[in-house]
Amino acid sequence: MRKLLRTIFLIDLIEGLWVTFHYQHPKYRCTEQYPAERPKVAERYRGAPRLNTNPETGETLCIACNLCALACPEKLIVVSSERNEKTRRKELTTFTFDTSRCMFCGLCEDACPVDALELTQDFELASYSREGAIWDRQMLEEGPRPTKYKF
Amino acid sequence: MADTFLDSTELVLNMGPQHPSTHGVLRVIVKLDGERVIGTECVIGYLHRGVEKIGENRTYQQFAPYVDRMDYVASVSNGLGYCLAVEKLIGVEVPPRAQAVRVILTELNRIASHLVWLGTHALDVGALTPLFYTFREREDILNIYEKYCGARLTTHAFRIGGLQYELYEGFEDEVRAVCDTILPKIDEYEQLLTGNRIWVGRLKGVGILTAEECKQYGVTGPMLRAAGVKWDLRKAQPYSGYEQYDFEIPVGQNGDTFDRYIVRLEEMRQSVRIIRQAVDRIPDGPIMGKVPKVIKPPVGEVYVSIEAPKGELGYYIVSDGSTQPYRVRVRPPSFVNLQALDKMARGALVADLVAIIGTIDIVLGEVDR
Ligand code: SF4
Ligand code: SF4
């Protein structure tokens, strides 16, 4: 009898609909309105690469040891260096990083002995061409400048 | 062959590879007699990236990020299986702290994977709402991953020998909060679905696979348990310290699609139970075992399998003594479970085929590798 009444009055469907109805309240909204609202990613987020420089002198921290290039499974980092005759130390000349092939695994970052290479919180990496995805030393040191939209 | 194809009562239909209900790029060639399915054939390989071959050309550490890309909704489990296999090969002991954190993260991943399954499966069957709710809850878990290791989907959370990252401030509290919110939410999904007559009518008695058939096909995971076999590698061959935790193995009776749904929901509750026990007693100590900088295992081979959200996930690694594996073979649960599709679909209605594909919980990244 009870079962019949439940069937006739569609109780099971109404129970389900109540759950949906209960979430209509605006306080349950959880959609982020990107790009008007930019997400705040975690501190450890593995995003765009950055080649850190010394904040006082502006000199690069990289010692051109090539360990990051060796650690990378995709072999997408190319480091070239030149021996400085005066100080007898290796100095970084160019550094390229192909973001289009990178899978942001973090192995290069872990391999760097001086924390020069870092994967940062920037996540907007789109570019208009394939060449644009290959970042050179200047781009890596200054960071990307994504368009900020006004709403 | 030609006359069977030209027979007026039989129809050959291609489902996929772009069909939204095939969960990726699976193509199923279906032979129909009216509304009845009289045979299916799967065409796979659209997502083949040659992960096993890549493994032969990478060092042991370098291959770890690639395994995340096989079953991308359960990447942490994939990473755990690979790390355990290499650790066994080189004989490294993982510190207890790392083991406890691994258990927490893989169990969270099991919940996340089942949530994706529940949302998409309900969507296939025609219930649109659960998808939004399950993805909302999954977001909390992904946020924990993002804070812990810096990535949400392809996490690369574990390293061979332990962990790369120490826990962040407030990790325990966030994990407890997720546990507290997820339990009432699971009840809510049940309220939405379990009693719903359309849901019950679409799932009950559809795609039955008996225990005997499951064993013949090598089907593992929730599909095997729904058929009534109490087999869970976490209990049968405990790894990563699972023997310390107290949990039940949920089993079904009929082995139909509805039972698989109930078993997976119950598994989420059991995962919450494991996480609560683990997070209360994370031991102190190091997070990385004694692993050499260059991993050069002795000549030999190893097979390690774990209970991934979808079933038994195994890694078979052959070492020739160099820094790169000689062969990496993956036993993906989805690939093996997908074999049973034909058995389950024969005699079913064509509309049930969608429910049957959904209930296997395949991820094509893992089927095709
Ligand atoms: S994040 Fe991984 S794939 Fe990308 S450059 Fe670093 S090591 Fe290579
Ligand atoms: S590992 Fe660090 S220091 Fe060495 S080359 Fe790479 S960025 Fe420079």
Coordinates of C-alpha atoms and ligand atoms in Angstrom, one line a residue:
Chain A
M1 CA 0.0 0.0 0.0
R2 CA 2.7 2.4 1.0
K3 CA 4.7 1.5 -2.0
L4 CA 1.7 2.1 -4.2
L5 CA 1.2 5.5 -2.8
R6 CA 4.9 6.3 -3.2
T7 CA 4.6 5.2 -6.8
I8 CA 1.5 7.2 -7.5
F9 CA 2.7 10.5 -5.9
L10 CA 6.2 10.1 -7.5
I11 CA 7.8 10.4 -4.1
D12 CA 11.2 9.1 -5.2
L13 CA 11.4 11.7 -8.0
I14 CA 10.4 14.5 -5.6
E15 CA 13.1 13.4 -3.1
G16 CA 15.7 13.8 -5.8
L17 CA 14.3 17.1 -7.0
W18 CA 14.4 18.4 -3.5
V19 CA 18.2 17.9 -3.4
T20 CA 18.5 20.0 -6.6
F21 CA 16.1 22.6 -5.3
H22 CA 18.0 23.0 -2.1
Y23 CA 21.1 24.0 -4.0
Q24 CA 19.4 27.0 -5.7
H25 CA 20.4 29.3 -2.9
P26 CA 23.1 31.8 -4.2
K27 CA 25.5 30.9 -1.3
Y28 CA 26.1 27.5 -2.9
R29 CA 27.4 29.0 -6.1
C30 CA 30.9 27.8 -6.8
T31 CA 31.6 28.7 -10.5
E32 CA 34.6 30.9 -11.0
Q33 CA 34.1 33.6 -13.5
Y34 CA 37.4 33.4 -15.3
P35 CA 38.9 35.6 -16.7
A36 CA 37.0 38.3 -14.7
E37 CA 37.9 36.5 -11.6
R38 CA 41.4 35.1 -11.7
P39 CA 42.0 31.9 -9.7
K40 CA 44.6 32.0 -7.0
V41 CA 46.8 29.0 -7.5
A42 CA 48.7 27.3 -4.8
E43 CA 52.2 28.3 -3.8
R44 CA 53.7 25.1 -5.1
Y45 CA 51.9 25.3 -8.4
R46 CA 54.0 24.1 -11.4
G47 CA 53.3 26.6 -14.1
A48 CA 55.3 28.8 -16.3
P49 CA 59.1 28.5 -16.0
R50 CA 61.2 31.3 -14.6
L51 CA 64.9 31.8 -14.5
N52 CA 65.6 33.7 -11.3
T53 CA 68.0 36.6 -11.1
N54 CA 69.7 38.1 -8.2
P55 CA 67.3 40.9 -7.1
E56 CA 70.0 43.3 -6.2
T57 CA 72.4 43.0 -9.1
G58 CA 70.1 41.6 -11.8
E59 CA 72.6 38.9 -12.6
T60 CA 71.3 35.4 -13.3
L61 CA 71.6 32.8 -10.6
C62 CA 72.1 30.1 -13.1
I63 CA 75.6 28.6 -13.1
A64 CA 75.1 26.8 -16.5
C65 CA 75.6 23.4 -15.0
N66 CA 73.2 21.8 -17.5
L67 CA 71.7 19.5 -14.8
C68 CA 68.1 20.7 -15.6
A69 CA 68.6 19.8 -19.3
L70 CA 69.8 16.3 -18.3
A71 CA 67.0 15.7 -15.9
C72 CA 64.2 16.7 -18.3
P73 CA 62.5 13.6 -19.8
E74 CA 61.5 15.6 -22.9
K75 CA 64.9 17.1 -23.4
L76 CA 63.5 20.5 -24.1
I77 CA 65.9 22.7 -22.2
V78 CA 69.0 23.9 -24.1
V79 CA 71.7 25.6 -22.0
S80 CA 74.8 27.1 -23.6
S81 CA 77.6 28.6 -21.8
E82 CA 81.0 30.2 -22.4
R83 CA 84.1 30.1 -20.2
N84 CA 85.0 33.5 -18.9
E85 CA 88.8 33.8 -19.3
K86 CA 89.3 36.2 -16.4
T87 CA 87.3 34.4 -13.6
R88 CA 87.7 30.9 -15.2
R89 CA 84.1 30.2 -14.6
K90 CA 81.3 29.1 -16.9
E91 CA 78.9 31.8 -17.8
L92 CA 75.4 31.4 -19.2
T93 CA 74.9 32.7 -22.7
T94 CA 71.6 31.4 -23.9
F95 CA 68.8 29.4 -22.3
T96 CA 65.8 28.2 -24.2
F97 CA 62.8 26.4 -22.9
D98 CA 60.2 24.9 -25.2
T99 CA 56.9 25.3 -23.2
S100 CA 54.9 23.6 -25.9
R101 CA 56.6 20.3 -25.1
C102 CA 56.9 20.7 -21.4
M103 CA 54.6 18.6 -19.2
F104 CA 55.3 20.5 -16.0
C105 CA 56.5 17.5 -14.1
G106 CA 59.0 19.5 -12.0
L107 CA 62.0 17.3 -12.5
C108 CA 64.1 20.2 -13.9
E109 CA 63.2 22.4 -10.9
D110 CA 64.2 19.6 -8.5
A111 CA 67.5 19.1 -10.3
C112 CA 68.7 22.7 -10.2
P113 CA 71.3 23.0 -7.4
V114 CA 71.0 26.8 -7.0
D115 CA 67.2 27.2 -7.4
A116 CA 67.7 29.3 -10.5
L117 CA 65.1 27.5 -12.5
E118 CA 61.6 27.6 -11.0
L119 CA 58.1 26.7 -12.1
T120 CA 56.0 29.6 -11.1
Q121 CA 52.3 30.4 -10.4
D122 CA 51.8 31.9 -13.9
F123 CA 49.5 29.6 -15.9
E124 CA 48.6 31.6 -19.0
L125 CA 50.9 30.2 -21.6
A126 CA 48.9 30.5 -24.8
S127 CA 50.6 32.2 -27.8
Y128 CA 49.8 32.9 -31.4
S129 CA 52.5 30.7 -32.9
R130 CA 54.5 27.6 -32.2
E131 CA 57.6 29.7 -32.1
G132 CA 56.1 31.9 -29.5
A133 CA 55.9 28.9 -27.1
I134 CA 59.7 28.6 -27.2
W135 CA 61.0 30.9 -24.5
D136 CA 64.4 32.5 -24.6
R137 CA 66.5 33.7 -21.7
Q138 CA 65.0 37.2 -21.6
M139 CA 61.4 35.9 -21.5
L140 CA 62.3 33.4 -18.8
E141 CA 63.9 36.1 -16.7
E142 CA 61.1 38.7 -17.1
G143 CA 58.2 36.3 -17.1
P144 CA 55.1 36.3 -19.4
R145 CA 52.9 39.3 -19.6
P146 CA 49.3 38.0 -20.1
T147 CA 46.6 40.5 -21.2
K148 CA 44.6 41.7 -18.3
Y149 CA 41.0 42.2 -19.2
K150 CA 38.7 44.8 -17.8
F151 CA 35.1 43.9 -16.9
Chain B
M1 CA 29.9 -12.4 -44.7
A2 CA 28.2 -10.4 -47.4
D3 CA 24.8 -11.8 -47.0
T4 CA 24.8 -11.4 -43.2
F5 CA 25.5 -7.7 -43.7
L6 CA 22.8 -7.4 -46.4
D7 CA 20.2 -9.2 -44.3
S8 CA 17.3 -6.9 -43.8
T9 CA 16.9 -7.6 -40.1
E10 CA 20.5 -7.0 -39.0
L11 CA 22.1 -3.6 -38.8
V12 CA 25.8 -2.8 -38.2
L13 CA 26.2 0.5 -36.4
N14 CA 29.3 2.4 -35.4
M15 CA 29.3 3.9 -32.0
G16 CA 32.1 6.3 -31.5
P17 CA 34.9 7.2 -31.6
Q18 CA 33.3 10.6 -31.2
H19 CA 30.3 9.5 -29.2
P20 CA 30.2 11.3 -25.9
S21 CA 29.2 8.3 -23.9
T22 CA 32.2 6.2 -24.9
H23 CA 34.2 8.2 -22.3
G24 CA 36.9 9.2 -24.7
V25 CA 37.7 7.7 -28.1
L26 CA 36.4 4.2 -28.0
R27 CA 34.8 2.9 -31.1
V28 CA 32.3 0.1 -30.7
I29 CA 31.0 -1.7 -33.8
V30 CA 27.5 -2.9 -32.8
K31 CA 25.5 -5.5 -34.7
L32 CA 21.8 -5.0 -34.1
D33 CA 18.7 -7.0 -34.6
G34 CA 16.1 -4.4 -34.2
E35 CA 16.8 -3.0 -30.7
R36 CA 18.8 -6.0 -29.5
V37 CA 22.5 -6.1 -29.6
I38 CA 23.7 -9.4 -31.0
G39 CA 27.4 -8.6 -31.0
T40 CA 29.9 -5.9 -30.4
E41 CA 33.5 -5.3 -31.4
C42 CA 35.7 -2.7 -29.8
V43 CA 38.2 -0.8 -31.9
I44 CA 40.8 0.8 -29.7
G45 CA 44.1 2.6 -30.2
Y46 CA 42.9 6.2 -31.0
L47 CA 44.7 7.5 -28.0
H48 CA 47.8 5.3 -28.4
R49 CA 50.9 7.3 -27.4
G50 CA 53.3 4.4 -27.0
V51 CA 53.9 5.0 -23.3
E52 CA 55.5 1.6 -22.8
K53 CA 58.0 2.3 -25.6
I54 CA 58.7 5.8 -24.1
G55 CA 59.6 3.9 -20.9
E56 CA 62.4 2.1 -22.7
N57 CA 64.0 5.4 -23.7
R58 CA 63.9 7.2 -20.3
T59 CA 65.7 6.7 -17.1
Y60 CA 63.7 5.3 -14.2
Q61 CA 63.0 8.7 -12.6
Q62 CA 62.2 10.3 -15.9
F63 CA 59.5 7.8 -16.8
A64 CA 57.5 8.6 -13.6
P65 CA 55.6 11.6 -15.0
Y66 CA 54.4 9.6 -18.1
V67 CA 52.6 7.0 -16.0
D68 CA 50.3 9.8 -14.7
R69 CA 49.1 10.2 -18.3
M70 CA 47.7 6.7 -18.7
D71 CA 44.8 6.8 -16.3
Y72 CA 44.5 10.5 -15.9
V73 CA 41.6 10.6 -13.5
A74 CA 43.6 8.4 -11.1
S75 CA 47.1 9.6 -11.8
V76 CA 48.3 9.2 -8.2
S77 CA 47.5 5.5 -8.2
N78 CA 49.4 5.1 -11.4
G79 CA 52.4 6.8 -9.8
L80 CA 52.2 4.7 -6.7
G81 CA 52.2 1.4 -8.7
Y82 CA 55.2 2.5 -10.8
C83 CA 57.2 3.7 -7.8
L84 CA 56.5 0.5 -5.8
A85 CA 57.7 -1.6 -8.8
V86 CA 61.0 0.3 -9.1
E87 CA 61.5 0.3 -5.4
K88 CA 61.1 -3.5 -5.3
L89 CA 63.5 -3.7 -8.2
I90 CA 66.3 -1.7 -6.5
G91 CA 65.3 -3.0 -3.0
V92 CA 64.7 0.4 -1.3
E93 CA 62.7 0.7 1.8
V94 CA 60.2 3.6 1.9
P95 CA 60.0 5.4 5.3
P96 CA 56.7 5.0 7.2
R97 CA 55.9 8.7 6.9
A98 CA 56.0 8.6 3.2
Q99 CA 53.9 5.4 3.2
A100 CA 51.2 7.0 5.3
V101 CA 51.1 10.1 3.0
R102 CA 51.0 7.9 0.0
V103 CA 48.0 6.0 1.4
I104 CA 46.1 9.2 2.1
L105 CA 46.7 10.6 -1.4
T106 CA 45.9 7.4 -3.2
E107 CA 42.7 7.0 -1.3
L108 CA 41.7 10.6 -2.0
N109 CA 42.4 9.7 -5.6
R110 CA 40.1 6.7 -5.4
I111 CA 37.3 9.0 -4.2
A112 CA 38.0 11.5 -7.0
S113 CA 38.1 8.8 -9.6
H114 CA 34.8 7.3 -8.4
L115 CA 33.2 10.7 -8.3
V116 CA 34.1 11.2 -12.0
W117 CA 32.8 7.8 -12.8
L118 CA 29.5 8.5 -10.9
G119 CA 29.0 11.8 -12.6
T120 CA 29.6 10.6 -16.1
H121 CA 27.8 7.4 -15.6
A122 CA 24.7 9.2 -14.4
L123 CA 25.0 11.6 -17.2
D124 CA 25.1 8.7 -19.7
V125 CA 22.0 7.2 -18.2
G126 CA 20.2 10.5 -18.3
A127 CA 20.6 12.1 -14.9
L128 CA 22.3 15.4 -15.5
T129 CA 22.5 16.8 -12.0
P130 CA 24.9 14.5 -10.3
L131 CA 27.7 15.5 -12.7
F132 CA 27.8 19.0 -11.3
Y133 CA 27.7 17.9 -7.7
T134 CA 30.4 15.2 -8.1
F135 CA 32.7 17.6 -9.9
R136 CA 32.2 20.2 -7.2
E137 CA 33.3 17.7 -4.5
R138 CA 36.2 16.5 -6.6
E139 CA 37.4 20.1 -6.7
D140 CA 38.2 19.9 -3.0
I141 CA 40.4 16.9 -3.5
L142 CA 42.1 18.4 -6.5
N143 CA 42.8 21.5 -4.5
I144 CA 44.6 19.4 -1.9
Y145 CA 46.8 18.0 -4.7
E146 CA 47.5 21.4 -6.1
K147 CA 48.6 22.6 -2.7
Y148 CA 50.6 19.5 -2.0
C149 CA 52.5 18.9 -5.2
G150 CA 51.6 21.8 -7.5
A151 CA 49.5 20.0 -10.1
R152 CA 45.9 19.0 -10.2
L153 CA 45.5 16.2 -12.7
T154 CA 48.8 14.8 -13.8
T155 CA 50.3 15.1 -10.3
H156 CA 53.7 13.4 -10.3
A157 CA 53.2 13.4 -6.5
F158 CA 55.5 10.5 -5.6
R159 CA 59.1 9.9 -6.4
I160 CA 61.0 6.6 -6.4
G161 CA 61.9 5.9 -2.8
G162 CA 59.4 8.2 -1.2
L163 CA 58.1 11.7 -1.6
Q164 CA 59.5 14.8 -3.1
Y165 CA 57.5 17.3 -1.2
E166 CA 56.9 17.7 2.6
L167 CA 53.3 18.2 3.7
Y168 CA 52.1 21.7 3.7
E169 CA 50.8 23.6 6.7
G170 CA 47.2 22.6 7.3
F171 CA 47.2 19.4 5.2
E172 CA 45.7 17.2 7.9
D173 CA 42.9 19.6 8.6
E174 CA 42.0 20.0 5.0
V175 CA 42.0 16.2 4.5
R176 CA 39.7 15.8 7.5
A177 CA 37.4 18.5 6.2
V178 CA 37.1 16.7 2.9
C179 CA 36.3 13.5 4.7
D180 CA 33.6 15.3 6.7
T181 CA 32.0 16.9 3.7
I182 CA 32.1 13.9 1.4
L183 CA 30.1 11.5 3.5
P184 CA 26.9 13.5 3.6
K185 CA 27.4 14.2 -0.1
I186 CA 27.5 10.5 -0.9
D187 CA 24.2 10.1 1.0
E188 CA 22.9 12.9 -1.1
Y189 CA 23.8 11.2 -4.4
E190 CA 22.0 8.1 -3.0
Q191 CA 19.0 10.3 -2.4
L192 CA 19.2 11.5 -5.9
L193 CA 19.7 8.2 -7.6
T194 CA 19.3 5.0 -5.5
G195 CA 15.6 5.4 -5.0
N196 CA 14.9 7.0 -8.4
R197 CA 12.8 4.6 -10.4
I198 CA 14.3 5.6 -13.7
W199 CA 17.8 5.0 -12.4
V200 CA 16.8 1.6 -10.9
G201 CA 15.0 0.6 -14.0
R202 CA 17.9 1.5 -16.3
L203 CA 20.5 -0.3 -14.2
K204 CA 18.9 -3.3 -12.5
G205 CA 19.6 -6.5 -14.3
V206 CA 21.6 -4.8 -17.0
G207 CA 25.0 -6.0 -18.0
I208 CA 25.2 -9.0 -15.7
L209 CA 28.6 -10.6 -15.3
T210 CA 28.8 -13.5 -12.9
A211 CA 31.7 -14.3 -10.7
E212 CA 32.8 -17.2 -12.9
E213 CA 32.8 -15.0 -16.0
C214 CA 34.7 -12.3 -14.2
K215 CA 37.4 -14.7 -13.4
Q216 CA 37.5 -16.1 -16.9
Y217 CA 38.0 -12.6 -18.4
G218 CA 40.4 -11.5 -15.7
V219 CA 38.1 -8.7 -14.7
T220 CA 39.2 -7.0 -11.4
G221 CA 38.2 -4.1 -9.2
P222 CA 34.7 -3.0 -8.4
M223 CA 33.3 -5.1 -11.3
L224 CA 34.6 -8.3 -9.7
R225 CA 33.4 -7.3 -6.3
A226 CA 30.0 -6.5 -7.5
A227 CA 29.7 -10.1 -8.7
G228 CA 30.3 -11.2 -5.1
V229 CA 34.0 -12.0 -5.0
K230 CA 35.8 -10.6 -2.0
W231 CA 39.0 -9.8 -3.7
D232 CA 40.9 -6.6 -3.0
L233 CA 44.7 -6.4 -3.4
R234 CA 44.8 -4.0 -0.5
K235 CA 43.8 -6.9 1.7
A236 CA 45.1 -9.8 -0.3
Q237 CA 48.7 -8.5 -0.8
P238 CA 49.0 -5.4 1.3
Y239 CA 51.4 -2.8 0.1
S240 CA 52.4 0.6 1.4
G241 CA 51.2 -0.2 4.9
Y242 CA 47.6 -1.0 4.1
E243 CA 47.6 -3.9 6.6
Q244 CA 47.5 -1.3 9.4
Y245 CA 44.2 0.1 8.4
D246 CA 40.8 -1.3 9.2
F247 CA 38.3 -1.4 6.4
E248 CA 35.8 -3.6 4.7
I249 CA 35.6 -4.9 1.2
P250 CA 32.1 -4.1 -0.1
V251 CA 30.6 -6.8 -2.3
G252 CA 27.5 -7.1 -4.4
Q253 CA 25.4 -10.1 -5.3
N254 CA 24.0 -10.0 -8.7
G255 CA 27.0 -8.5 -10.6
D256 CA 24.7 -6.1 -12.5
T257 CA 25.2 -2.5 -13.2
F258 CA 23.2 -1.4 -10.2
D259 CA 25.4 -3.5 -7.9
R260 CA 28.5 -1.9 -9.3
Y261 CA 27.1 1.4 -8.5
I262 CA 26.4 0.4 -4.9
V263 CA 29.8 -1.1 -4.5
R264 CA 31.6 2.0 -5.8
L265 CA 29.6 4.3 -3.5
E266 CA 30.5 2.0 -0.6
E267 CA 34.1 2.0 -1.6
M268 CA 34.2 5.7 -1.3
R269 CA 32.9 5.5 2.3
Q270 CA 35.6 2.9 3.0
S271 CA 38.2 5.1 1.6
V272 CA 37.1 7.9 3.9
R273 CA 37.5 5.4 6.7
I274 CA 41.1 4.6 5.7
I275 CA 42.0 8.3 5.2
R276 CA 40.7 9.1 8.7
Q277 CA 42.8 6.4 10.3
A278 CA 45.9 7.4 8.3
V279 CA 45.7 11.1 8.8
D280 CA 45.4 10.7 12.6
R281 CA 48.7 8.9 12.8
I282 CA 51.1 10.2 10.2
P283 CA 54.5 9.2 11.7
D284 CA 57.4 11.6 11.9
G285 CA 60.6 11.0 10.1
P286 CA 62.2 11.3 6.7
I287 CA 60.1 11.2 3.6
M288 CA 62.7 9.8 1.2
G289 CA 64.4 6.4 1.4
K290 CA 68.1 5.8 0.5
V291 CA 67.9 6.1 -3.3
P292 CA 71.0 6.6 -5.3
K293 CA 71.1 9.7 -7.6
V294 CA 71.4 7.5 -10.6
I295 CA 69.2 4.4 -10.4
K296 CA 70.9 1.4 -11.9
P297 CA 69.1 -1.7 -10.8
P298 CA 70.6 -5.2 -11.1
V299 CA 69.6 -7.4 -14.0
G300 CA 66.2 -8.8 -13.2
E301 CA 62.5 -8.4 -13.5
V302 CA 59.7 -7.5 -11.2
Y303 CA 55.9 -7.4 -11.2
V304 CA 54.0 -5.3 -8.7
S305 CA 50.3 -4.7 -8.8
I306 CA 48.1 -2.4 -6.7
E307 CA 44.4 -1.9 -6.3
A308 CA 43.8 1.1 -8.5
P309 CA 40.3 2.6 -8.5
K310 CA 39.4 0.6 -11.6
G311 CA 41.0 -2.7 -10.7
E312 CA 44.3 -4.4 -10.6
L313 CA 47.0 -2.1 -12.0
G314 CA 50.3 -4.0 -12.6
Y315 CA 53.7 -2.9 -13.6
Y316 CA 56.1 -5.5 -15.1
I317 CA 59.6 -4.1 -15.4
V318 CA 62.6 -5.8 -16.9
S319 CA 66.0 -4.4 -16.1
D320 CA 69.1 -5.1 -18.2
G321 CA 71.4 -3.4 -15.6
S322 CA 71.4 0.0 -17.3
T323 CA 69.8 3.2 -16.2
Q324 CA 66.9 2.7 -18.5
P325 CA 64.4 -0.1 -18.3
Y326 CA 64.7 -2.9 -20.9
R327 CA 60.9 -3.2 -21.0
V328 CA 58.0 -1.7 -19.1
R329 CA 54.7 -3.5 -19.4
V330 CA 51.6 -2.1 -17.8
R331 CA 48.6 -4.2 -17.0
P332 CA 45.9 -1.6 -17.0
P333 CA 42.6 -2.5 -15.4
S334 CA 40.4 -0.7 -17.9
F335 CA 41.9 -2.6 -20.8
V336 CA 41.3 -6.0 -19.3
N337 CA 37.8 -5.1 -18.0
L338 CA 36.8 -3.7 -21.4
Q339 CA 37.1 -7.3 -22.8
A340 CA 33.9 -8.2 -21.0
L341 CA 31.9 -5.6 -22.9
D342 CA 30.8 -8.1 -25.5
K343 CA 29.7 -10.6 -23.0
M344 CA 27.7 -8.1 -21.1
A345 CA 26.2 -6.3 -24.1
R346 CA 24.9 -9.4 -26.0
G347 CA 21.2 -9.5 -25.8
A348 CA 20.9 -6.1 -24.2
L349 CA 19.0 -3.2 -25.7
V350 CA 21.0 -0.7 -27.7
A351 CA 20.2 2.0 -25.1
D352 CA 21.6 -0.1 -22.4
L353 CA 24.9 -0.3 -24.2
V354 CA 25.7 3.2 -23.0
A355 CA 25.0 2.2 -19.4
I356 CA 27.2 -0.9 -19.8
I357 CA 30.1 1.0 -21.2
G358 CA 29.8 3.5 -18.4
T359 CA 29.7 0.9 -15.7
I360 CA 33.1 -0.6 -16.8
D361 CA 34.6 2.7 -15.8
I362 CA 37.1 2.9 -18.7
V363 CA 39.6 5.6 -19.3
L364 CA 40.8 5.5 -22.8
G365 CA 44.2 6.8 -21.9
E366 CA 44.8 3.6 -20.0
V367 CA 43.2 1.3 -22.6
D368 CA 45.3 2.6 -25.4
R369 CA 48.3 3.7 -23.4
Ligands
SF4_1 S1 58.9 20.5 -16.1 FE1 59.5 18.4 -16.7 S2 59.1 18.4 -18.9 FE2 59.1 20.5 -18.3 S3 61.2 21.2 -18.6 FE3 61.1 20.5 -16.5 S4 61.7 18.4 -16.5 FE4 61.2 19.0 -18.6
SF4_2 S1 70.2 23.3 -13.3 FE1 69.9 25.4 -12.6 S2 71.9 26.3 -12.6 FE2 72.1 24.4 -13.8 S3 71.8 25.1 -15.9 FE3 69.8 24.5 -15.1 S4 68.9 26.5 -14.4 FE4 71.1 26.8 -14.6

